[in-house]
Coordinates of N, CA, C and O in Angstrom, one line a residue:
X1 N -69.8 27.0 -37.4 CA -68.5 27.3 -37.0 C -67.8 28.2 -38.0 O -67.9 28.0 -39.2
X2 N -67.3 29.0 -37.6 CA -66.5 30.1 -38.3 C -65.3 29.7 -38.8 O -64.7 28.9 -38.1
X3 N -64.5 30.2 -40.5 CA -63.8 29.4 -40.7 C -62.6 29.7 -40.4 O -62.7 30.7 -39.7
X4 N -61.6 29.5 -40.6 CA -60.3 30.0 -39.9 C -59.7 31.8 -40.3 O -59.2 32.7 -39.6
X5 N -60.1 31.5 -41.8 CA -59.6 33.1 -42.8 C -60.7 33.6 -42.3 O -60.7 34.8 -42.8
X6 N -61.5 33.6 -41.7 CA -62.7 34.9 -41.6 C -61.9 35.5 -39.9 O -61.7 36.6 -39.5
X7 N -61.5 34.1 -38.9 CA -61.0 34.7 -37.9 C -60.1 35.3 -38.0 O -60.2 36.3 -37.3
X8 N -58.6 35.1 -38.8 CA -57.8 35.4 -39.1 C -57.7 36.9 -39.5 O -56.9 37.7 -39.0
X9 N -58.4 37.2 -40.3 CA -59.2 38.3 -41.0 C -59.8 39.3 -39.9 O -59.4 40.5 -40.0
X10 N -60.8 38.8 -38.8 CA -61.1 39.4 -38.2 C -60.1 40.2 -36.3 O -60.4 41.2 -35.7
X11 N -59.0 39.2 -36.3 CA -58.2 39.6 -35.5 C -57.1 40.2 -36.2 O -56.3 40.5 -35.3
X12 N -56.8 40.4 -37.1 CA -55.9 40.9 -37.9 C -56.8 42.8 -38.0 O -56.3 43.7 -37.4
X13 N -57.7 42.9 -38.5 CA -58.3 44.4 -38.1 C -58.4 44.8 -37.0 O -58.4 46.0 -36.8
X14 N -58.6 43.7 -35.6 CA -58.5 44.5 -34.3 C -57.1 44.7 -34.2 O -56.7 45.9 -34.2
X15 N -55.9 43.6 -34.1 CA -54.7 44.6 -34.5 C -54.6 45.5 -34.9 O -54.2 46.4 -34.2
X16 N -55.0 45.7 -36.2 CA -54.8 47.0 -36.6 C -55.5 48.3 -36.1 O -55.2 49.4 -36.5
X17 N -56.5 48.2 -35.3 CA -57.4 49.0 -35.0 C -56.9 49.8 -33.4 O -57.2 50.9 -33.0
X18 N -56.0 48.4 -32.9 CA -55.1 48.8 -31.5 C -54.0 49.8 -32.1 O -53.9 51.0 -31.7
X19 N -53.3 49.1 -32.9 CA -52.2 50.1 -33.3 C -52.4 51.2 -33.9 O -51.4 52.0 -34.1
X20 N -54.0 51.4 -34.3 CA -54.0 53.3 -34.9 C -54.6 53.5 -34.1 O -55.5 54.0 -34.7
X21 N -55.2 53.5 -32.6 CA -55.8 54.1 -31.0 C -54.5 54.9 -30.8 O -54.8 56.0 -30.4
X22 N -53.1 54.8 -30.9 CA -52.2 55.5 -30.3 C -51.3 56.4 -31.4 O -51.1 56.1 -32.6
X23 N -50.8 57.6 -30.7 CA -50.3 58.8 -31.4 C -48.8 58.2 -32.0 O -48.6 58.3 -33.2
X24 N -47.9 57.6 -31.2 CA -46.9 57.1 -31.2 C -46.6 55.9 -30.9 O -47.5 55.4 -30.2
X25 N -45.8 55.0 -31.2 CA -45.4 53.9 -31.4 C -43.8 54.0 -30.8 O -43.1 54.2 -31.8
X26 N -43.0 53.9 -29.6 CA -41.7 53.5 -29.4 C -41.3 52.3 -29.1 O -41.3 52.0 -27.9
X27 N -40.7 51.1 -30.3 CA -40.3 50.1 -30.2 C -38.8 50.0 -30.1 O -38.1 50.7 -30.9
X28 N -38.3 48.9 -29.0 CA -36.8 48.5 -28.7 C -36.3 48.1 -29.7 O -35.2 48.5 -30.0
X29 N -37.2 47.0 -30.7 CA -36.8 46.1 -31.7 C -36.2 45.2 -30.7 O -36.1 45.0 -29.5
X30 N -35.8 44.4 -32.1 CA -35.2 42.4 -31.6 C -34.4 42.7 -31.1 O -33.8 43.7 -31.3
X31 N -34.2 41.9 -30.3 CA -32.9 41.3 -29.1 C -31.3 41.1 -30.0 O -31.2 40.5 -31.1
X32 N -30.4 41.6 -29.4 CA -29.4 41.4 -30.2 C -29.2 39.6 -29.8 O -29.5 38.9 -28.8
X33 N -28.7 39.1 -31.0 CA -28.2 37.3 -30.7 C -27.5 37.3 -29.6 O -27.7 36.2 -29.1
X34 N -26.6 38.1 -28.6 CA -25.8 37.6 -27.9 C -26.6 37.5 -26.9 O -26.2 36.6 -26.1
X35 N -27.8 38.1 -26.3 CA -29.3 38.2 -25.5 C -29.6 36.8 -25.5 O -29.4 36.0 -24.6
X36 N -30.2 36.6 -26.8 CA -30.6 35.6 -26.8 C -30.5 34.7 -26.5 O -31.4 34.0 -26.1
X37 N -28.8 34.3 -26.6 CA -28.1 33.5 -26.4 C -27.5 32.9 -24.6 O -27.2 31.7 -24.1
X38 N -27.4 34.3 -24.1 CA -27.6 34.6 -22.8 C -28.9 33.8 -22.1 O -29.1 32.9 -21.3
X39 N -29.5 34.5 -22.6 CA -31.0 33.9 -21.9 C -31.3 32.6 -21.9 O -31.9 32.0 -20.9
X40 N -30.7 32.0 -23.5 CA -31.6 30.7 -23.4 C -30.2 30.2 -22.3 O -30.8 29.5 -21.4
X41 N -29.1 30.2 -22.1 CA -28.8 29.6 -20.9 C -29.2 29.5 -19.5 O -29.0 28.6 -18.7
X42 N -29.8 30.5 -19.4 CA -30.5 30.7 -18.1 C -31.7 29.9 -18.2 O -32.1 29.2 -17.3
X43 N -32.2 29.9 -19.1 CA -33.9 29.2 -19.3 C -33.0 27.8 -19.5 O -33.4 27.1 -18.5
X44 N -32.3 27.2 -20.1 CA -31.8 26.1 -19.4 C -31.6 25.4 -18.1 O -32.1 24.4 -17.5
X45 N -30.4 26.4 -18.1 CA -30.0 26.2 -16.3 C -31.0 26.1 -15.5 O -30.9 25.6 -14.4
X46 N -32.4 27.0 -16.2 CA -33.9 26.9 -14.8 C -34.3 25.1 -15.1 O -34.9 24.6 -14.1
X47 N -34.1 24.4 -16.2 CA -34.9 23.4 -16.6 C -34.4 22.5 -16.0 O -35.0 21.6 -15.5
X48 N -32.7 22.6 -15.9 CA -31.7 21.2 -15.4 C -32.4 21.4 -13.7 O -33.0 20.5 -13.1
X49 N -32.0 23.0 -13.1 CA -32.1 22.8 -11.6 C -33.6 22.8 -11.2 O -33.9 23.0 -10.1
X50 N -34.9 22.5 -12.3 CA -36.2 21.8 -11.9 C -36.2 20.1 -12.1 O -36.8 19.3 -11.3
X51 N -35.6 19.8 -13.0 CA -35.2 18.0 -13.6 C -34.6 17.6 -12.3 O -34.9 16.5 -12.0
X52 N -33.6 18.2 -11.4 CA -33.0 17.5 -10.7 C -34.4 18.1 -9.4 O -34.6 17.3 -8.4
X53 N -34.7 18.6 -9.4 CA -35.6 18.6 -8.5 C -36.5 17.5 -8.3 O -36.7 16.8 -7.3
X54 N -37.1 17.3 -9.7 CA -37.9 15.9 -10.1 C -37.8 15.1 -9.7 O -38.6 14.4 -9.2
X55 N -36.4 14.8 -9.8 CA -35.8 13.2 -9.4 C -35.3 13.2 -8.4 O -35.0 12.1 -7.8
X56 N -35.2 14.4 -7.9 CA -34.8 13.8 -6.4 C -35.7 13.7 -5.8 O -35.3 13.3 -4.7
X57 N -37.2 13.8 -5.8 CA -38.5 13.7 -5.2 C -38.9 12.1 -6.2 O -39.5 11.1 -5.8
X58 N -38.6 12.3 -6.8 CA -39.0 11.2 -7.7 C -38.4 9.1 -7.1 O -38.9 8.0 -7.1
X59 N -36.6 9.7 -6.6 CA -35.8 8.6 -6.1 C -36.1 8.7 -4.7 O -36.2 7.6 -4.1
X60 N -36.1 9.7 -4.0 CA -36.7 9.6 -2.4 C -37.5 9.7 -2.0 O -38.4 10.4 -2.6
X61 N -37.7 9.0 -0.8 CA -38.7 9.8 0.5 C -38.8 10.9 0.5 O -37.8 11.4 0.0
X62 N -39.8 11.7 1.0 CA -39.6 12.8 1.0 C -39.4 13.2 2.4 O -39.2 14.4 2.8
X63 N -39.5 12.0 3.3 CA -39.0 12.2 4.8 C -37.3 12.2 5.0 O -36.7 12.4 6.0
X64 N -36.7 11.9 3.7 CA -35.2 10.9 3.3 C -34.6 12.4 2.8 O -33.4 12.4 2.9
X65 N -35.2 13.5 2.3 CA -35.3 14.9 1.5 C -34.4 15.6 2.4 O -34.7 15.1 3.6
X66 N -33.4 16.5 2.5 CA -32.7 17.2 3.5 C -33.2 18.8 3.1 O -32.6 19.5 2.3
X67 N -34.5 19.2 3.8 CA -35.0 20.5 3.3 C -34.3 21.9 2.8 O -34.8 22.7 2.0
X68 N -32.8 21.9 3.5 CA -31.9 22.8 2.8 C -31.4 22.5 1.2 O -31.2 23.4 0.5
X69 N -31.2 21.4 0.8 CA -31.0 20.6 -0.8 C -32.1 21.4 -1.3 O -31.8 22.2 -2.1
X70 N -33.4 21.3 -0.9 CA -34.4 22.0 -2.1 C -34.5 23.1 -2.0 O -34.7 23.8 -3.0
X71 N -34.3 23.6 -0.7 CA -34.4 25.0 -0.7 C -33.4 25.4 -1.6 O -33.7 26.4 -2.4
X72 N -32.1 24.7 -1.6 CA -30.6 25.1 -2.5 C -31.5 25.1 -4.0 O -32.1 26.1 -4.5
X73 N -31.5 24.3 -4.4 CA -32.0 23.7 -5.6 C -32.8 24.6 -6.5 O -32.5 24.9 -7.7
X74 N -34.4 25.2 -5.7 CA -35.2 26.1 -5.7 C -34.5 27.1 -5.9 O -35.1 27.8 -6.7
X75 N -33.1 27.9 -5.4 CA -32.7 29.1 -5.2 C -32.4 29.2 -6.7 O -32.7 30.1 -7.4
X76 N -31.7 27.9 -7.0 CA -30.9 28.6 -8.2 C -31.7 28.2 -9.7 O -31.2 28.3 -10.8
X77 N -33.0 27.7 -9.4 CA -33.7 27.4 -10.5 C -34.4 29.1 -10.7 O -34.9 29.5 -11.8
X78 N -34.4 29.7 -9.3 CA -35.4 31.0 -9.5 C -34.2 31.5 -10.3 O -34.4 31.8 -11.4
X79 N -33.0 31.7 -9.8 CA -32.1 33.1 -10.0 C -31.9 32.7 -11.5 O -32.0 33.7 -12.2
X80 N -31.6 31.4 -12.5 CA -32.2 31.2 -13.4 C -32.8 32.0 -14.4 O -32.6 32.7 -15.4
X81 N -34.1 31.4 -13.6 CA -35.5 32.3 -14.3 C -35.2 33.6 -14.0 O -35.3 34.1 -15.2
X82 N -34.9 34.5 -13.4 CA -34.5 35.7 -13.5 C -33.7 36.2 -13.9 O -33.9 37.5 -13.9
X83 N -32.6 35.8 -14.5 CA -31.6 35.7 -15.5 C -32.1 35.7 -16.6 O -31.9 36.6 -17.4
X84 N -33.0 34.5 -17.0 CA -32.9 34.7 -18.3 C -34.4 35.4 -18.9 O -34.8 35.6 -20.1
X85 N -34.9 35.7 -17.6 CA -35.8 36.9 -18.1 C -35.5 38.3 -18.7 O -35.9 39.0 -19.7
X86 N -34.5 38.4 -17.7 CA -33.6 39.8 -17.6 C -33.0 39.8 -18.9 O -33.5 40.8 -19.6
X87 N -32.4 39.3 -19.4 CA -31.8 38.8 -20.7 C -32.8 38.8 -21.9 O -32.6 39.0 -23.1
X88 N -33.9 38.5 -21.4 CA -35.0 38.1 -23.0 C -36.0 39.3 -22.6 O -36.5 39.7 -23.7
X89 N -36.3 39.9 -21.9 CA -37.3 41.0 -21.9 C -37.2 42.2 -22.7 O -36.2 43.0 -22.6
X90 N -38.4 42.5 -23.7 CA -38.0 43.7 -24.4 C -39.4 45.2 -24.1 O -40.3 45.0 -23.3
X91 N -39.3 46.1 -24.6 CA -40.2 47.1 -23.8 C -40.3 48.0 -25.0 O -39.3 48.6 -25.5
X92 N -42.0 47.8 -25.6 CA -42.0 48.8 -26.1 C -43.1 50.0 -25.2 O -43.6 49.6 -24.2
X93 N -43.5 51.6 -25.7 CA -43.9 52.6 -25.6 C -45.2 52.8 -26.6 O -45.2 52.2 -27.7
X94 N -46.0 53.3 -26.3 CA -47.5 53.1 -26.8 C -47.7 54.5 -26.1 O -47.8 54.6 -24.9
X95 N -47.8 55.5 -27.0 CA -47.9 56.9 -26.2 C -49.3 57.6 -27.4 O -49.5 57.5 -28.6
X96 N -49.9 58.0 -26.4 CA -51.6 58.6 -27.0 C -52.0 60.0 -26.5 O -53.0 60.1 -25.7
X97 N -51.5 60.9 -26.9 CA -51.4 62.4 -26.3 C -52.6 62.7 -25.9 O -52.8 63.2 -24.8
X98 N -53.7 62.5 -26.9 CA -54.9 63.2 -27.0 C -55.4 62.4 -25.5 O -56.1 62.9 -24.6
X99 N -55.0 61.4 -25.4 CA -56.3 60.7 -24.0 C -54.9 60.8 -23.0 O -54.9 60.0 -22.0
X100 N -53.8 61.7 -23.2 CA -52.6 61.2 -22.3 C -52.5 60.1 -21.4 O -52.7 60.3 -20.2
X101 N -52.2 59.0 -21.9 CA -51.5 57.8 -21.9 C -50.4 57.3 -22.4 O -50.3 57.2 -23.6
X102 N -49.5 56.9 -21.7 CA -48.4 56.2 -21.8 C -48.8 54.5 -21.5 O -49.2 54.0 -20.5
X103 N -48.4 54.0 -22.5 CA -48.4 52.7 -21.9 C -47.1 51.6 -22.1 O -47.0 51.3 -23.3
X104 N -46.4 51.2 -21.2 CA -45.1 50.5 -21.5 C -45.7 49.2 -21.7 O -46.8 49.1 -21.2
X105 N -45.2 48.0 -22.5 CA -45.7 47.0 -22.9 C -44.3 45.9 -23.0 O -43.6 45.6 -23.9
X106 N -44.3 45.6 -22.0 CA -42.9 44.3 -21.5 C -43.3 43.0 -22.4 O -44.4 42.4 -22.5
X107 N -42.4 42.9 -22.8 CA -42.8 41.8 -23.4 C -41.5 40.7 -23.3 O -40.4 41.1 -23.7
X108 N -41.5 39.2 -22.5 CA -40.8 37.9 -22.8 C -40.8 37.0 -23.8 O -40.7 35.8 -23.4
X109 N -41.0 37.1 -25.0 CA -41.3 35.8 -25.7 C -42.7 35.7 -26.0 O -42.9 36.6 -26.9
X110 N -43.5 35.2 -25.8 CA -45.3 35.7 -26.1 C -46.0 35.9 -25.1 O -47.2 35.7 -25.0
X111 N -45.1 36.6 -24.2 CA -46.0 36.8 -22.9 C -45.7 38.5 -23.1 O -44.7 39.1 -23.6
X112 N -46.8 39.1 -22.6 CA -46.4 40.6 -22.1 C -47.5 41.3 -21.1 O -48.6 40.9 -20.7
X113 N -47.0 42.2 -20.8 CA -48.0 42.5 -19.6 C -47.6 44.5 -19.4 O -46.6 45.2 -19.2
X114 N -49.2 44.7 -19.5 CA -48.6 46.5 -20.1 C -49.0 47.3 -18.5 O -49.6 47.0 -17.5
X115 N -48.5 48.2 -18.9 CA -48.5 49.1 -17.7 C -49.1 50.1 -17.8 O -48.1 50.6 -18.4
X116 N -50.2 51.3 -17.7 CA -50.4 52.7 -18.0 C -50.5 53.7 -17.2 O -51.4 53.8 -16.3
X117 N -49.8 54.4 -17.3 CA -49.6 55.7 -16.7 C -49.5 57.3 -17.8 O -49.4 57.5 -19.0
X118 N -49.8 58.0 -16.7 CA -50.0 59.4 -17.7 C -48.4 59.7 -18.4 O -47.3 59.5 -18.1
X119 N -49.1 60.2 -19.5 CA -47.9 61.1 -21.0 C -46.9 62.2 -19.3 O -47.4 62.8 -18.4
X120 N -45.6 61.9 -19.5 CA -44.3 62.4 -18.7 C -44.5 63.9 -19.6 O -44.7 64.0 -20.8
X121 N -44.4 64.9 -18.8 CA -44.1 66.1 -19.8 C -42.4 66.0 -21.0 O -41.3 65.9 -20.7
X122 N -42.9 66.1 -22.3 CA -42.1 65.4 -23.3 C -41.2 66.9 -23.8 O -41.9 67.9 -23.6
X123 N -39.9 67.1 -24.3 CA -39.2 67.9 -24.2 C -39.0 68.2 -25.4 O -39.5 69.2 -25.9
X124 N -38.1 67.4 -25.9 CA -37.2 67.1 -27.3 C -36.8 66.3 -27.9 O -36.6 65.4 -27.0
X125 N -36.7 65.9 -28.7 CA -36.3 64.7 -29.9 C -34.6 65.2 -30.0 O -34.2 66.4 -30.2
X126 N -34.0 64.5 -29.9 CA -32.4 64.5 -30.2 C -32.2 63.4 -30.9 O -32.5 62.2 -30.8
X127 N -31.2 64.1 -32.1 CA -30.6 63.0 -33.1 C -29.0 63.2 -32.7 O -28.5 64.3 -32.5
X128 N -28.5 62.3 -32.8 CA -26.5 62.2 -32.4 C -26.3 61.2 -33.1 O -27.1 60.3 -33.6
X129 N -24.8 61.4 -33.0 CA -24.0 60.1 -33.8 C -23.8 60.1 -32.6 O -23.7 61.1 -31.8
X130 N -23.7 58.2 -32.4 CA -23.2 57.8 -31.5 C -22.0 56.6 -31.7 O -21.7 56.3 -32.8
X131 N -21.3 56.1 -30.7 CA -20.1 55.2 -30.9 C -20.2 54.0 -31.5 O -19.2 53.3 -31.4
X132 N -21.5 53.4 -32.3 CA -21.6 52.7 -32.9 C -21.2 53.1 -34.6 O -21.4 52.3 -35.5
X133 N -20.9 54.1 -34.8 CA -21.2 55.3 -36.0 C -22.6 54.8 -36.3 O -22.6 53.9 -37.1
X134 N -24.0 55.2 -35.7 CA -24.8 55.7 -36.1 C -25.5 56.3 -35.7 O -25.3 56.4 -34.5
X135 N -26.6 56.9 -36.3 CA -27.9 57.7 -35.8 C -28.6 57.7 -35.1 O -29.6 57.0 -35.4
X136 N -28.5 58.3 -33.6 CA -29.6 57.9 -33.0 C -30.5 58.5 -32.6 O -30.1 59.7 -32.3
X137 N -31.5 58.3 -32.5 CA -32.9 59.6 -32.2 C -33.1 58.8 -31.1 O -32.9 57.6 -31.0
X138 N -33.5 59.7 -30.2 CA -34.2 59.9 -29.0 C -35.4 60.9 -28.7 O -35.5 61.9 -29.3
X139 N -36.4 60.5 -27.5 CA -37.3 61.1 -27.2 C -36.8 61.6 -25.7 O -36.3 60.8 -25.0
X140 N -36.9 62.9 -25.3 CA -36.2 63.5 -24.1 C -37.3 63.5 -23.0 O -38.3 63.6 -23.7
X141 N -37.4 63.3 -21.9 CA -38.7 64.1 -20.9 C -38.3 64.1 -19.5 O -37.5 63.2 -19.3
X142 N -38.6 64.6 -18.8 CA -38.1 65.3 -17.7 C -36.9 65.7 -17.2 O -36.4 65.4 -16.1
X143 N -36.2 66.3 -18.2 CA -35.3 67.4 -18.1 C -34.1 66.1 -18.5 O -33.8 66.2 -19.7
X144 N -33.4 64.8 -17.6 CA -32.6 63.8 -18.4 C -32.8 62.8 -18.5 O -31.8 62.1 -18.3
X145 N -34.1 62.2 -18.7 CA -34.1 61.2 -19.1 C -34.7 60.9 -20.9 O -35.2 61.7 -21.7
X146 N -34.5 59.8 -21.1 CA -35.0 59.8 -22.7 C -35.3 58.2 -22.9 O -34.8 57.2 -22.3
X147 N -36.2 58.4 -24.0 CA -36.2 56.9 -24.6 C -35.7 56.8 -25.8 O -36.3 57.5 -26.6
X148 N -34.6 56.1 -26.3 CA -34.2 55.4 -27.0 C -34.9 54.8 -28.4 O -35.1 53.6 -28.7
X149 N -35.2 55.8 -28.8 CA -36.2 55.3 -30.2 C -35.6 54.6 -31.2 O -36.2 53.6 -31.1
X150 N -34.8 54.6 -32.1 CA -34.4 54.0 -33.3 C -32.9 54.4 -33.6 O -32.5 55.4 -32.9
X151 N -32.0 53.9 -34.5 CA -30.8 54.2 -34.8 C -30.5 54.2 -36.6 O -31.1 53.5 -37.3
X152 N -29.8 55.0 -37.0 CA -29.8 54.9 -38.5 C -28.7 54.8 -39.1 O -27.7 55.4 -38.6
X153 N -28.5 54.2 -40.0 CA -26.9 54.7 -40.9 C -26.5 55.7 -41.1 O -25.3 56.0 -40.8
X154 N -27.8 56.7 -41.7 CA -27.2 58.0 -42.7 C -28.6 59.1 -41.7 O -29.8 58.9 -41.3
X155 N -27.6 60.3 -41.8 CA -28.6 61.3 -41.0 C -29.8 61.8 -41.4 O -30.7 62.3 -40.7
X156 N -29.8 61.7 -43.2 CA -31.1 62.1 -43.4 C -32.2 61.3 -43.1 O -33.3 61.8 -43.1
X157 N -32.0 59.8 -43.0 CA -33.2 59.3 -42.5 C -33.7 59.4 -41.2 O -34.9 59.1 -40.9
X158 N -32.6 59.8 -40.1 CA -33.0 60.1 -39.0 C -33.3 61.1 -39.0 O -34.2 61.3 -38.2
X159 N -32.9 62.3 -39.6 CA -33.7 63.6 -39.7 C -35.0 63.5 -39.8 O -35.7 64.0 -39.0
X160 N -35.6 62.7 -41.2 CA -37.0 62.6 -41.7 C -37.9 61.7 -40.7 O -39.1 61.8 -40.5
X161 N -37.1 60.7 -40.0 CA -37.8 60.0 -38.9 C -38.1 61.5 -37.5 O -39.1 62.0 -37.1
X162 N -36.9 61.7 -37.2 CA -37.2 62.8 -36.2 C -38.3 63.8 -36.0 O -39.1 64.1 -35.1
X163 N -38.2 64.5 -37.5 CA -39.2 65.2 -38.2 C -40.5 64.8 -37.8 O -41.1 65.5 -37.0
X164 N -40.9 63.4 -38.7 CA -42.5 63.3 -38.5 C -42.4 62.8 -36.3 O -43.4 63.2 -35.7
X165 N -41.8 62.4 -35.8 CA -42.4 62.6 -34.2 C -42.5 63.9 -33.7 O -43.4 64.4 -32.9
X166 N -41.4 64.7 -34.3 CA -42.2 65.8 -33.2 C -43.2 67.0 -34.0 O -43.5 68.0 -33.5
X167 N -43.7 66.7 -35.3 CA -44.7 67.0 -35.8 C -46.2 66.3 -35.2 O -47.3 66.9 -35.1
X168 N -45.9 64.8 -34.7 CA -47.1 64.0 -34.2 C -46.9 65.0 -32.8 O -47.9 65.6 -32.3
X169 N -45.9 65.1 -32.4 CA -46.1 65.2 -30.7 C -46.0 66.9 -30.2 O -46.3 67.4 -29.1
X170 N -45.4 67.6 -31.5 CA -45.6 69.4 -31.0 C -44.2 69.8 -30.1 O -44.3 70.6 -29.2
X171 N -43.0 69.1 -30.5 CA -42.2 68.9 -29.3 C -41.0 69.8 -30.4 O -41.4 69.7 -31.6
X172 N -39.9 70.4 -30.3 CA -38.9 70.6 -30.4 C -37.8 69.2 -31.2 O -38.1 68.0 -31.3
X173 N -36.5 70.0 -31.8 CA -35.7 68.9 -32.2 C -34.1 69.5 -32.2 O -33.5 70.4 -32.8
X174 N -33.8 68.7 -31.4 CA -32.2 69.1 -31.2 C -31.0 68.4 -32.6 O -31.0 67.4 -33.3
X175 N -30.3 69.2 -32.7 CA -29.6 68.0 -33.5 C -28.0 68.4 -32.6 O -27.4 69.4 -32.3
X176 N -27.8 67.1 -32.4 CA -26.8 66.5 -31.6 C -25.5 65.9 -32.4 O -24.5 65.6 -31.8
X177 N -25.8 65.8 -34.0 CA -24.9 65.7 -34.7 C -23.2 65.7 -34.6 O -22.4 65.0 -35.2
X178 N -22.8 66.6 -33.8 CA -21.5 67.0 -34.0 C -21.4 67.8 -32.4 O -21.9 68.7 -31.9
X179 N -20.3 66.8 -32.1 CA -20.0 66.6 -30.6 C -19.5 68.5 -30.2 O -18.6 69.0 -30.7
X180 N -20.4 69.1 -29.3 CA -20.2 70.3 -28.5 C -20.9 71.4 -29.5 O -21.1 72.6 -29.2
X181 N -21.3 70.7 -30.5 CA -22.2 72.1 -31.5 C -23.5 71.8 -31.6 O -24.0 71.8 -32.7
X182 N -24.5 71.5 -30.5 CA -25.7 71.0 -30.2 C -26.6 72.5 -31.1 O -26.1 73.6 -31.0
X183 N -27.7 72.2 -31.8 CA -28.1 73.5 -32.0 C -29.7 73.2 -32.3 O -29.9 72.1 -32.6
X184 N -30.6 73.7 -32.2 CA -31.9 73.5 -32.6 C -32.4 73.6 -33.7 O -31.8 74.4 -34.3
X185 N -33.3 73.0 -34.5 CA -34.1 72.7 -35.5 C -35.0 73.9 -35.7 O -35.5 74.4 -34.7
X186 N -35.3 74.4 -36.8 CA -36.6 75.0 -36.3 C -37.3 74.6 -37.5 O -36.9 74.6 -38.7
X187 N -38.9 74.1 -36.7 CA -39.6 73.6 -37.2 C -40.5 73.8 -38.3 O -41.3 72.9 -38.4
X188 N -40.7 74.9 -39.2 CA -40.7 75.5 -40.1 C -39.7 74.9 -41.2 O -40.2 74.7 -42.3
X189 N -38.4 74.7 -41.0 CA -37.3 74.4 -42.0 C -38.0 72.6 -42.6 O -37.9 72.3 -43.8
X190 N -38.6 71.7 -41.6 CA -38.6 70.7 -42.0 C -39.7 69.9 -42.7 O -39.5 68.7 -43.1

């Protein structure tokens, strides 16, 4: 039998061996607390309207059962669970130019379940202040939509983050800095 540090050891390098297969890496990051907080109500609310399901099969006949009660019961244990999915689900991006792949990767809690589809034609990297006063970089692709990559305090670290993606990706960089004076990067300066 193999001992625990050697598996440990050994799944710890296929990790890492997953995470350098891909060009890019776009993560949501953690859930803000008020998410969390949201959700675990729902994931409650699914447990109380399964518990009362229990016992009411548990205290009756099930010929004694009034089939609209469960169907009721059932409804709001799903919408529940759907709530507090919606609330706890986070999504990151796993982008691999060379084999163009995109792969979205949903993740609940320790469950996740990935998706892949081909690299979207990719545009621009935009950095802006935004209404939180901070930095935010974005990845642009088909003309308006974007993914939401990371946010910063101070602009030079989103500059230097901005930098090394569209050096990985060959893409352009806007700077969005200063509301109506949008201007381009050029990529030689950085």
């Amino acid at each position: 039998m193999k001992s625990p540090t050697l598996l440990l050891g050994f799944f710890y390098f296929w990790i890492m061996e997953q995470v350098n297969e891909y060009e890019l890496i776009v993560s949501q990051g953690k859930l803000p607390w008020w998410k969390i907080i949201i959700a675990s109500l729902f994931f409650s609310s699914m447990i109380y309207w399964f518990y009362v399901i229990f016992i009411t099969f548990y205290k009756y006949e099930v010929d004694d059962i009034n089939p609209k009660y469960i169907a009721y019961l059932i409804k709001y244990a799903t919408l529940s669970l759907a709530g507090g999915i919606s609330f706890s689900i986070t999504k990151n991006i796993l982008i691999d130019i060379d084999k163009n792949k995109l792969i979205s990767v949903y993740m609940v809690g320790p469950f996740s379940r990935k998706v892949t589809t081909v690299v979207p034609e990719l545009e621009y990297v935009s950095v802006f202040f935004n209404n939180k006063e901070q930095y935010e970089v974005n990845l642009w692709y088909s003309k308006n939509k974007h993914y939401k990559m990371y946010m910063f305090e101070d602009s030079q670290t989103a500059f230097e983050f901005a930098a090394q993606v569209i050096k990985k990706l060959n893409i352009d960089l806007l700077d969005a800095t200063k509301k109506g004076n949008s201007k381009w990067i050029d990529k030689s300066q950085l």
